[in-house]
XYZ file of C-alpha atoms in Angstrom:
565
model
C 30.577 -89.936 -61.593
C 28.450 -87.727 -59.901
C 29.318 -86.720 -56.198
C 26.675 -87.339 -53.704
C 24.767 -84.230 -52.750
C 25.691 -83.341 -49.431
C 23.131 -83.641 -46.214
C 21.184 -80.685 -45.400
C 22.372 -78.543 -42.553
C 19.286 -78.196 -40.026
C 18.480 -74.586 -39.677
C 18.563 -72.427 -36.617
C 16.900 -73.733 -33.688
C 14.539 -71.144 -32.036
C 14.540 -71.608 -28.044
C 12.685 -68.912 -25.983
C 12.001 -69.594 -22.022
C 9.063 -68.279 -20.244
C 10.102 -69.089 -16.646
C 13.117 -68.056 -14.582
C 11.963 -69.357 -10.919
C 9.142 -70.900 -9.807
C 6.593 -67.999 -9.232
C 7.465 -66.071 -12.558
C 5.210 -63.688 -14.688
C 2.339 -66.788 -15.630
C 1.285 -64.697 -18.791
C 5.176 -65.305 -20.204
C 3.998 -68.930 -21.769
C 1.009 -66.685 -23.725
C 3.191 -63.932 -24.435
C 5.755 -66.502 -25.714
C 3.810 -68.480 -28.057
C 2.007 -65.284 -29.461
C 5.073 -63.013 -30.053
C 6.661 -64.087 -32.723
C 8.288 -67.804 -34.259
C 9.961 -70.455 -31.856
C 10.501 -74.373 -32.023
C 10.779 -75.155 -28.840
C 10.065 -72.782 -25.277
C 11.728 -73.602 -21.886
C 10.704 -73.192 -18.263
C 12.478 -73.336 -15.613
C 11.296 -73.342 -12.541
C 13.895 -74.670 -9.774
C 16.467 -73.615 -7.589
C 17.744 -74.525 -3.683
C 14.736 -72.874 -2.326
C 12.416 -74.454 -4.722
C 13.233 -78.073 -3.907
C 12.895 -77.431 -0.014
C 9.363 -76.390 -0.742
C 8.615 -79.157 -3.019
C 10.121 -81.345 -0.290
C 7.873 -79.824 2.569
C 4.749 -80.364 -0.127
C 5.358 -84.020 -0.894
C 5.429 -84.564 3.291
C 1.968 -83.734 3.169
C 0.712 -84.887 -0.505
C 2.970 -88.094 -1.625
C 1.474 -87.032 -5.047
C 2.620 -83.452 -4.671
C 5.948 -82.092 -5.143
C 5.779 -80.609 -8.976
C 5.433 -77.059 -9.699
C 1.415 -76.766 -9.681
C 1.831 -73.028 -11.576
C 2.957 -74.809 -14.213
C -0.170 -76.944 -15.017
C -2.738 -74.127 -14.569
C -0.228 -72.115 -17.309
C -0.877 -75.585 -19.482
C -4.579 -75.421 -19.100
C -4.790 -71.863 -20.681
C -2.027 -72.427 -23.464
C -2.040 -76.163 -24.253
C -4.058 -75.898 -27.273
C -2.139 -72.721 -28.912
C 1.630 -74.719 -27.865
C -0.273 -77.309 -30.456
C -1.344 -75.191 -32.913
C 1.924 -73.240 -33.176
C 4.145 -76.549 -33.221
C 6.062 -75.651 -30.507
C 7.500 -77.846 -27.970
C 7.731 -77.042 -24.640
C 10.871 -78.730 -22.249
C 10.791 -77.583 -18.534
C 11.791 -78.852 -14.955
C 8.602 -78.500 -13.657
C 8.171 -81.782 -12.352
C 10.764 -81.002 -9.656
C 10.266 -83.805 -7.197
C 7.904 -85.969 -9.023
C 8.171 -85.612 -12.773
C 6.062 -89.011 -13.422
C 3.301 -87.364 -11.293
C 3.275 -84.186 -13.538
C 3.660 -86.036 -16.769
C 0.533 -87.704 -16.169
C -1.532 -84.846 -14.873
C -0.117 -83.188 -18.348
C -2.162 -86.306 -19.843
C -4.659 -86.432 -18.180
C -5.296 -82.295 -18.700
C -4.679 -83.589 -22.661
C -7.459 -85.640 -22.538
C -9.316 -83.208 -20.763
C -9.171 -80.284 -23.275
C -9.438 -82.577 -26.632
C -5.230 -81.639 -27.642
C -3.239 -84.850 -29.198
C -0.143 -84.011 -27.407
C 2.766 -86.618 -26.733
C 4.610 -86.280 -23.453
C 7.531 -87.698 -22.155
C 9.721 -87.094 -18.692
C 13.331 -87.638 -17.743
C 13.895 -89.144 -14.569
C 16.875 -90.845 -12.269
C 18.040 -87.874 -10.387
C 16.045 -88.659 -6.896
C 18.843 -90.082 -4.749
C 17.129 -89.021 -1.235
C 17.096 -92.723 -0.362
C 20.803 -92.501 0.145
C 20.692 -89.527 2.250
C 19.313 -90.519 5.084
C 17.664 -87.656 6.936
C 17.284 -85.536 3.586
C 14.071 -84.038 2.815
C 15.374 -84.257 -0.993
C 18.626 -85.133 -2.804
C 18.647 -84.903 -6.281
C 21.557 -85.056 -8.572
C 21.823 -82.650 -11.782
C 21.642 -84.207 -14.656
C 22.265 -83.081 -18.075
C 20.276 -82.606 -21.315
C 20.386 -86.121 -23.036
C 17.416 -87.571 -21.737
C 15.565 -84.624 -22.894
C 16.780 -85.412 -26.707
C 16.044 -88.674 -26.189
C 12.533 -87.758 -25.532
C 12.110 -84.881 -28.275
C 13.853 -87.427 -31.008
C 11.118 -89.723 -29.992
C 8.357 -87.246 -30.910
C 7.767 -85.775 -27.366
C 5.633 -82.815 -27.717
C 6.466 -82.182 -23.755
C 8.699 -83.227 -22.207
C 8.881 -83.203 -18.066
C 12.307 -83.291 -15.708
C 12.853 -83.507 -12.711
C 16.446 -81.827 -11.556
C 18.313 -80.901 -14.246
C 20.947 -78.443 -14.530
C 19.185 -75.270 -15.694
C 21.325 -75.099 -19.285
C 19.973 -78.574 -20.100
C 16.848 -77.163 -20.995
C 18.402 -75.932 -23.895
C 21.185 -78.482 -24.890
C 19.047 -81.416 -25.141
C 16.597 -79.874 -27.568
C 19.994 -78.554 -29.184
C 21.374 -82.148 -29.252
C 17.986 -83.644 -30.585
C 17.752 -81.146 -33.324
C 21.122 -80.979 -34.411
C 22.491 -84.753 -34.057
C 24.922 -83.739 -31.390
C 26.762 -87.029 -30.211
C 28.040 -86.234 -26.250
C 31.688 -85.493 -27.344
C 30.670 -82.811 -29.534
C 32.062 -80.241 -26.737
C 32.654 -77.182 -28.393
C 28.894 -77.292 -29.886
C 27.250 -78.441 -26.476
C 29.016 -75.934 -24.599
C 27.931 -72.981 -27.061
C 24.270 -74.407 -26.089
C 25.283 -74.280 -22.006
C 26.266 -70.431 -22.480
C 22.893 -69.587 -24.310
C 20.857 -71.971 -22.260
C 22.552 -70.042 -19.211
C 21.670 -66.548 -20.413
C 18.083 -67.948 -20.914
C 17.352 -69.923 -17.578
C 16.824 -66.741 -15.441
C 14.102 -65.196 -17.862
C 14.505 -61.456 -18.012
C 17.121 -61.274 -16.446
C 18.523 -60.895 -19.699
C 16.631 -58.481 -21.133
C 17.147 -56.046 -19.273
C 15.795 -57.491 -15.501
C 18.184 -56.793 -12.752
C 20.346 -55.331 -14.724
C 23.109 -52.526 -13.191
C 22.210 -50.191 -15.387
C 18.770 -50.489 -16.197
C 17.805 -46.730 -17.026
C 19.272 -47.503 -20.433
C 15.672 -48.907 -21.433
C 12.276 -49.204 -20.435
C 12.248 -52.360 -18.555
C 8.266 -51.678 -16.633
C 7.681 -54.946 -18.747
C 10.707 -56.452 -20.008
C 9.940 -59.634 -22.388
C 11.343 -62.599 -21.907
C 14.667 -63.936 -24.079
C 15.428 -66.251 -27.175
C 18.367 -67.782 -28.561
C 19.186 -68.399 -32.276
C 21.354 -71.634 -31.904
C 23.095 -72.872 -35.089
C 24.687 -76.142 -35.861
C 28.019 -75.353 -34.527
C 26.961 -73.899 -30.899
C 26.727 -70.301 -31.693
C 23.837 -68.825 -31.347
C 22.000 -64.625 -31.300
C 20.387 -64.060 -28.343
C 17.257 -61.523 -28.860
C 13.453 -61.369 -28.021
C 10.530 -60.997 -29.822
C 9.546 -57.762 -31.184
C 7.936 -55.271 -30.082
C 8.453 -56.798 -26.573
C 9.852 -54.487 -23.797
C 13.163 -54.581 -21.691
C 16.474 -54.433 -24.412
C 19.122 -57.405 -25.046
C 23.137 -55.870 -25.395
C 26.384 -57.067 -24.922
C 25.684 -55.723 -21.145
C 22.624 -57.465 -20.151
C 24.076 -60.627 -21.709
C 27.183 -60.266 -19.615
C 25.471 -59.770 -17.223
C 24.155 -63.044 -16.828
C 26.485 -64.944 -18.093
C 28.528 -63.838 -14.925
C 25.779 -64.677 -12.559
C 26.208 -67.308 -10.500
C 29.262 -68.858 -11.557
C 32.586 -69.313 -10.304
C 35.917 -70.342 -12.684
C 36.314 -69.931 -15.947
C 35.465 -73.768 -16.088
C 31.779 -73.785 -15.906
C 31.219 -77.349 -14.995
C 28.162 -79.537 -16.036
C 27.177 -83.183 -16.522
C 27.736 -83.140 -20.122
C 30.296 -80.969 -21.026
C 32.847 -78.386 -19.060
C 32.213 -75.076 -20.792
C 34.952 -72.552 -21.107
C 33.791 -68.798 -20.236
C 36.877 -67.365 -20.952
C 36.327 -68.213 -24.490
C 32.916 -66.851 -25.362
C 32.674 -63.745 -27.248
C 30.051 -61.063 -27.401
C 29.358 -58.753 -30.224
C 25.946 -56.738 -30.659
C 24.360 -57.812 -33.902
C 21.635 -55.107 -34.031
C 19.038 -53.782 -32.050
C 18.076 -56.800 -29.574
C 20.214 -59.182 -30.755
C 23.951 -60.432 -29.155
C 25.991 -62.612 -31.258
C 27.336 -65.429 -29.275
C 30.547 -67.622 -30.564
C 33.881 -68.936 -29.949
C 32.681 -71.149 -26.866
C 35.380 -73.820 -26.420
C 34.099 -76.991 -24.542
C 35.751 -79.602 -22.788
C 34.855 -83.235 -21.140
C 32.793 -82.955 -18.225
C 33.600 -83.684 -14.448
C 33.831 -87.285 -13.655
C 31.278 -86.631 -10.606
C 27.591 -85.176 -10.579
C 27.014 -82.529 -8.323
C 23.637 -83.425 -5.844
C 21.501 -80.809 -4.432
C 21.208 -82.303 -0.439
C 18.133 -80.252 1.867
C 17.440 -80.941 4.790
C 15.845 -79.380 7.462
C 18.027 -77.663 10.085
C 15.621 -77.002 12.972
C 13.354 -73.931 13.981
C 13.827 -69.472 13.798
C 12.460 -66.612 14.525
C 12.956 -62.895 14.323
C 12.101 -59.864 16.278
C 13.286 -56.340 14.795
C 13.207 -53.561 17.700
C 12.985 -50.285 16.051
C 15.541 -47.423 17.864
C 14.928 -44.104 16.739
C 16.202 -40.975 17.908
C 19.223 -40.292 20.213
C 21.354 -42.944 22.251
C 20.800 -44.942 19.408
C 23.801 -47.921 20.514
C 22.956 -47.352 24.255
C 19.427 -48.359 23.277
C 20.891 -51.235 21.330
C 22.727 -52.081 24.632
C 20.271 -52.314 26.854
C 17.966 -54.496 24.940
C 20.832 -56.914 24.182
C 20.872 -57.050 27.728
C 17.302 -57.339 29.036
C 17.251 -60.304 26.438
C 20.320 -62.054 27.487
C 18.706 -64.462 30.139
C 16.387 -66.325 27.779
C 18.733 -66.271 24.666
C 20.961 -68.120 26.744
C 19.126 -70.965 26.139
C 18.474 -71.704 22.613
C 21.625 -73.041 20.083
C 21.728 -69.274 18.266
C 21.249 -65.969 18.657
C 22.336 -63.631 16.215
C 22.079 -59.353 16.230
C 22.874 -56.947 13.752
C 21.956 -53.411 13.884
C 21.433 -51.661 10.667
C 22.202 -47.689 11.108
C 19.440 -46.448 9.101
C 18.929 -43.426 11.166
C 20.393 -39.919 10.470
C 20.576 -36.625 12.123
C 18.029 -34.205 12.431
C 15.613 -36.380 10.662
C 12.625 -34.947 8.617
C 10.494 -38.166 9.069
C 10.249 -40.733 12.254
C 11.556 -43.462 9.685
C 14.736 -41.845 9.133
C 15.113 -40.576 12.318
C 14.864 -44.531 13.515
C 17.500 -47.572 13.408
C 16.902 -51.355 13.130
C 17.934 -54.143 15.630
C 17.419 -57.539 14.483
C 17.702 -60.434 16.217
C 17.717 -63.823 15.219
C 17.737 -67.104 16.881
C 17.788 -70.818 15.776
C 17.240 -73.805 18.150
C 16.246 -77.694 16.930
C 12.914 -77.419 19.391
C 10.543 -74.939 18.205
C 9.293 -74.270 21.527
C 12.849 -72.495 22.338
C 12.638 -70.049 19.418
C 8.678 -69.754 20.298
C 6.692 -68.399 23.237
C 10.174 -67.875 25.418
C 11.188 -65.786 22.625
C 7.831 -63.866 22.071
C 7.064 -63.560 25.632
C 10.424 -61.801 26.959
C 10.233 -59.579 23.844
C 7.072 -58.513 24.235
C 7.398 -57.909 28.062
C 10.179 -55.109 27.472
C 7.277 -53.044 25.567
C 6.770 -50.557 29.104
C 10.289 -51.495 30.726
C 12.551 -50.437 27.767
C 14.292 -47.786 25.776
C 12.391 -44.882 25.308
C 10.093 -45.001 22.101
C 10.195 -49.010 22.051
C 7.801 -50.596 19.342
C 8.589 -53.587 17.034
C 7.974 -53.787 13.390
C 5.741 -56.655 13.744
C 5.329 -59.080 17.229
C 7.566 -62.766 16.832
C 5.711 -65.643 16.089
C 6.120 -69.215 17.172
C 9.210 -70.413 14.969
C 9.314 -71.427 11.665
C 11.611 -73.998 10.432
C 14.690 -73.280 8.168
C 16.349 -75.491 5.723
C 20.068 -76.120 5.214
C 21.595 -76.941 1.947
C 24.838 -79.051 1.120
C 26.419 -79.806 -1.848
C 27.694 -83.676 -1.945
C 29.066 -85.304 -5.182
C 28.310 -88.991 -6.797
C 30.100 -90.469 -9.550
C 28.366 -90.222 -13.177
C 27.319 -93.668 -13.269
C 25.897 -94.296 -9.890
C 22.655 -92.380 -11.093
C 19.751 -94.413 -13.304
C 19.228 -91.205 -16.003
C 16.535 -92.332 -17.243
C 14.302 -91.147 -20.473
C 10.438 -92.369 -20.669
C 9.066 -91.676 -23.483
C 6.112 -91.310 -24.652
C 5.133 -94.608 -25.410
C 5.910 -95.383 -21.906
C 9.487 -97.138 -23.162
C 12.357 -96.661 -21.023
C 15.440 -95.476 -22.495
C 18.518 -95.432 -20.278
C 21.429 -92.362 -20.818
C 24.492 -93.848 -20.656
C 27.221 -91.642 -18.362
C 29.947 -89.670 -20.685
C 32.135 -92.031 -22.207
C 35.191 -89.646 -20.825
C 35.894 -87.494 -17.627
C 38.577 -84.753 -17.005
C 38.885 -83.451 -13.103
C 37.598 -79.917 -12.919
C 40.562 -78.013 -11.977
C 41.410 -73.960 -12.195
C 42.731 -72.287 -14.688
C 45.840 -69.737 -14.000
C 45.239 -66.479 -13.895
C 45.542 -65.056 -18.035
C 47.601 -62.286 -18.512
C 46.043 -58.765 -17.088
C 45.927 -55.912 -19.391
C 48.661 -52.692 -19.515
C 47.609 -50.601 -16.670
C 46.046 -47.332 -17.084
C 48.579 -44.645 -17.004
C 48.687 -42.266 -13.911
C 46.606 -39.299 -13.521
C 44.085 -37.695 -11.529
C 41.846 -39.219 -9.593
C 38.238 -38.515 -7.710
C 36.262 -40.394 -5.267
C 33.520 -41.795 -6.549
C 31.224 -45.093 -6.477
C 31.958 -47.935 -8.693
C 29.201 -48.546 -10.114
C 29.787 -45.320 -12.614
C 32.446 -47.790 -14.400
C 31.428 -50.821 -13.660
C 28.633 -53.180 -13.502
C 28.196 -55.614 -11.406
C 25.530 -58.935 -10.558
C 25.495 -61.529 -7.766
C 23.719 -64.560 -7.038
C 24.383 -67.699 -4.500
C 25.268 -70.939 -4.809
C 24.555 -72.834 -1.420
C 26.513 -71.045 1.316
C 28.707 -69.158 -1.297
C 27.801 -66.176 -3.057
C 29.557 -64.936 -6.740
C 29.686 -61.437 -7.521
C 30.461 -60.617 -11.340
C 32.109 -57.805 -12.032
C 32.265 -56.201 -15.635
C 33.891 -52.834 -17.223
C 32.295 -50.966 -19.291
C 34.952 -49.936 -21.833
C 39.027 -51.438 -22.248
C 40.306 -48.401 -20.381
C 37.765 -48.959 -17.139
C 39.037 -52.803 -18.420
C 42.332 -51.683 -17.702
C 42.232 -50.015 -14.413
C 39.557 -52.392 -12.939
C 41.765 -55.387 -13.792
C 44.543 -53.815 -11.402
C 42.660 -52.315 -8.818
C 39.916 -54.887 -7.704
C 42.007 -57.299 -6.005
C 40.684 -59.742 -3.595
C 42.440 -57.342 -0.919
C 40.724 -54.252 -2.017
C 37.378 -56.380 -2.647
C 37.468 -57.336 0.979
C 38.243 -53.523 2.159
C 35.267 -53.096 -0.079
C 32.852 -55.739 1.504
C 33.565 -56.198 5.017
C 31.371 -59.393 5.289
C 34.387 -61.320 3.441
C 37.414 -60.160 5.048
C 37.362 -63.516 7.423
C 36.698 -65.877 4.453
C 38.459 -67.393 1.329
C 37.615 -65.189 -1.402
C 38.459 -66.472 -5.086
C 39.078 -64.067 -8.193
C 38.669 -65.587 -11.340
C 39.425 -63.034 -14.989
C 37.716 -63.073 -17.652
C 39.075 -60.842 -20.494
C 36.836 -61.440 -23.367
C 34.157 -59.788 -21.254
C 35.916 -57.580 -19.519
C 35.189 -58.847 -15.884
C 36.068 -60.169 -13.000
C 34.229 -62.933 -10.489
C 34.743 -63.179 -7.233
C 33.454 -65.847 -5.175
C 32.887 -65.682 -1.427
C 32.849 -69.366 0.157
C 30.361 -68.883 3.300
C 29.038 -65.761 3.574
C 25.538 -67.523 3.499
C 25.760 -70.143 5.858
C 24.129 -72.777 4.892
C 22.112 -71.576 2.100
C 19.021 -69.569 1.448
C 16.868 -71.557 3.243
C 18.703 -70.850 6.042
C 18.261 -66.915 6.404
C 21.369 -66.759 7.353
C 21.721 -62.688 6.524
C 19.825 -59.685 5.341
C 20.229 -60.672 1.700
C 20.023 -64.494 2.071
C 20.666 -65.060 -1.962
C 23.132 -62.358 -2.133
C 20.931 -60.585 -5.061
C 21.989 -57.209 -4.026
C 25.864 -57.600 -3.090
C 26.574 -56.703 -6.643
C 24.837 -53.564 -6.360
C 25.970 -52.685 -2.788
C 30.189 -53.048 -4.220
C 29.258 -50.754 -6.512
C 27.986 -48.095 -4.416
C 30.975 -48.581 -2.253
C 33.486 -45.601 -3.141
C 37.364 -46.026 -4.786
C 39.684 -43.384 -5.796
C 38.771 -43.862 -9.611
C 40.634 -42.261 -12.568
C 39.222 -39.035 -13.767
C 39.425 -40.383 -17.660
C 37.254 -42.856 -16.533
C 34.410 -40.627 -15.321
């Protein structure tokens, strides 16, 4: 008797994304769709920020609070999505995915392109937070498949985790069932090198002089049937894709070596990175495991009113200047909620320009009633312009307060939210939560590598070893740190401790600081609970996502072994 031929494997699946925030290059759809072969293209368009203005838009528009960019990209690319056959996922709808899957129709009908479209909703739980501009839980990427195996063409979320762009397509394409873990979290890591855009081809990247990055084009991943996948770009397209840049993102924002989602727990300690040719990073060995028995909701609200004056010192007496405007201001500060100043020592001796003869004071000041961060502010400051420190100017006058948000992270179990699929036949198809849980817990500390023997040393900056990339999550920031090579492995392993990290970055020496190792790529992430108050939104410091306190550890200086440099 003849054996039954066996089922086809589907091929690779072909995922690009041409959006990493909302406000991205709008010619990356175009350039996208007209580079070179894909199945399906992402965008992603949310983060904190993003759904406190979305919030503050649907207070004045009920019908508002999607991301408009993303239509008016539609409108010029609709027709050539259609042509090409490839679908298009994204988060877009933000607030009110409903609302943007029917201006998507309605734009359809509009331009004369038969295109089905579909949206996920279920993750608006605002109503339960009373006095939240918007709560939202993430949800994960099975609603999407839902949609896509019911012949979506588009298909609209609402909050999402960013990776889910790319599983659910994965899922849909593949057959995935949710306990597939291994597979789905291969699809988290390359749908988490693709959600920030360029920013893994090259985009913020330590050592970007390594390529031409003026233009960089925007990334793809190869996924196969059993989670691995090649991440590249299309050719021809500029920026470069290497074990670096890839690292690179896969450290930012993250924390543990459990990176935690609604659908599967993915293990970064497992993936492995090998360069498969020009542009192209081979990505395997993912190891998954069940998912967190609680969602993770995104809470902002609005915290009240700031404002900001910067005084600029230049010269001589530059702290005695500080001094005496800390002073002169004293009598109205003492009456709004928070003041904050920070001096920036930007000045140096024997300048050659007025800039860099000059030194910044900043202050800052918070208050729930505008008027106290307003006029009172603005008037006193203004007043010292003739009765202050020699050379007194500001770099621009204070205006009349502008409000901040504050975000929280709160937690809901997987089955209190309604995840909900509409599809587009208008049906309603309800994703059921995980059939199992496991508690997200830390892993121990793996084994470090031999140390590097003695030898000479020299003083010198990190970053010549090292490479590093930060990001924020709520009041926390993450800074990823990666070697270069197993000996700079082997000596950065030992000598970035949390204790050294903190003599490193004075900002954290007050608060908990987490390591977490990594030794398939070579790095270490450290995570620093606080250091942004309470969230972008907030402003609470000079870098309020933390983008550049990668980049300022590595031009902080270490004794570092000579056979190193």
């Amino acid at each position: 008797m003849t054996a039954p031929a066996p089922a086809e494997t589907p091929g690779a699946l072909r995922i690009g994304n041409f959006s990493g925030f909302y406000g991205d290059r709008f010619d990356a759809l175009r350039e996208m769709l007209t580079g070179g072969d894909l199945d399906v293209l992402t965008g992603d368009y949310l983060a904190e920020l993003t759904m406190l203005i979305l919030g503050r838009d649907r207070l004045k528009a009920p019908s508002a609070g999607y991301a408009r960019t993303f239509l008016r990209q539609l409108e010029d690319c609709l027709g050539l999505a259609h042509a090409r056959g490839v679908r298009i996922v994204t988060n877009a709808g933000g607030l009110n995915p409903a609302g943007l899957a029917e201006a998507i129709r309605g734009l359809a009908k509009r331009l004369g392109v038969p295109v089905r479209v579909a949206h996920v909703e279920g993750d608006d739980l605002t109503a339960v937070h009373p006095g939240a501009l918007a709560a939202h839980a993430y949800l994960g990427g099975f609603g999407i498949a839902a949609c896509l195996r019911a012949g979506a063409d588009i298909v609209v979320t609402g909050r999402v985790t960013d990776a889910a762009l790319v599983t659910g397509p994965a899922a849909a394409h593949f057959g995935w069932g949710p306990t597939e873990y291994d597979r789905l979290a291969g699809a988290v890591v390359a749908g988490h090198v693709l959600e920030c855009g360029t920013q893994a081809t090259g985009g913020n990247y330590a050592f970007f002089r390594e390529g031409d990055i003026r233009h960089p084009g925007f990334p793809l991943a190869e996924i196969r049937a059993d989670g691995s996948s090649v991440i590249g770009k299309h050719p021809g397209t500029g920026g470069f894709v290497d074990t670096g840049t890839v690292t690179a993102q896969l450290l930012y924002e993250t924390g543990g070596a459990r990176y935690a989602g609604p659908d599967v727990t993915a293990r970064l300690d497992t993936v492995r990175l090998t360069q498969d040719g020009p542009d192209r990073v081979r990505v395997d060995g993912v190891r998954g495991e069940a998912p967190p028995p609680e969602l993770k909701v995104g809470v902002n609200r609005l915290g009240g009113f700031r404002n900001e004056v910067v005084f600029v010192l230049t010269g001589l007496d530059i702290e005695a200047k500080a001094e005496l405007v800390r002073a002169q201001m004293e009598p109205v500060l003492g009456k709004v909620a928070e003041a904050r100043w920070t001096l920036a020592r930007t000045d140096r001796a024997d300048a050659g320009s007025e800039e860099e003869a000059s030194a910044l004071l900043r202050l800052v000041v918070r208050d729930p009633d505008q008027r106290a961060v307003g006029r009172a502010l603005s008037g006193a400051a203004i007043e010292l312009a003739l009765a202050s420190y020699p050379g007194f100017h500001v770099l621009a006058p204070p205006g009349k307060g502008a409000p901040y948000g504050v975000f929280e992270a709160a937690y809901v179990p997987q089955g209190a939210v309604e995840h909900t699929a509409v599809l587009p036949d208008g049906s309603r198809v309800a994703v059921p939560p995980p059939s199992a849980a496991r508690p997200l817990t830390a892993l121990p500390e793996p084994e470090l590598p031999a140390p590097l023997p003695a030898g000479r040393v020299r003083r010198a900056p990190l970053g010549l070893v090292a490479g590093a990339r930060s990001g924020d999550k709520g009041g926390d920031a993450n800074v990823g740190v990666w070697a270069r090579s197993e000996d700079g492995w082997r000596w950065l392993a030992h000598e970035l401790t949390v204790e050294r990290f903190r003599q490193l970055i004075p900002e954290a020496r007050d608060l908990p600081v987490t390591r977490h190792v990594l030794p398939n790529l070579r790095a270490l992430n450290f995570v620093v609970e606080g250091v942004l108050g309470s969230g972008v939104a907030s402003q609470h410091r000079f870098d309020p996502q933390a983008k550049a306190l990668g980049e300022w550890l590595r031009a902080r200086h270490l004794d570092i072994p000579e056979v190193l440099l």
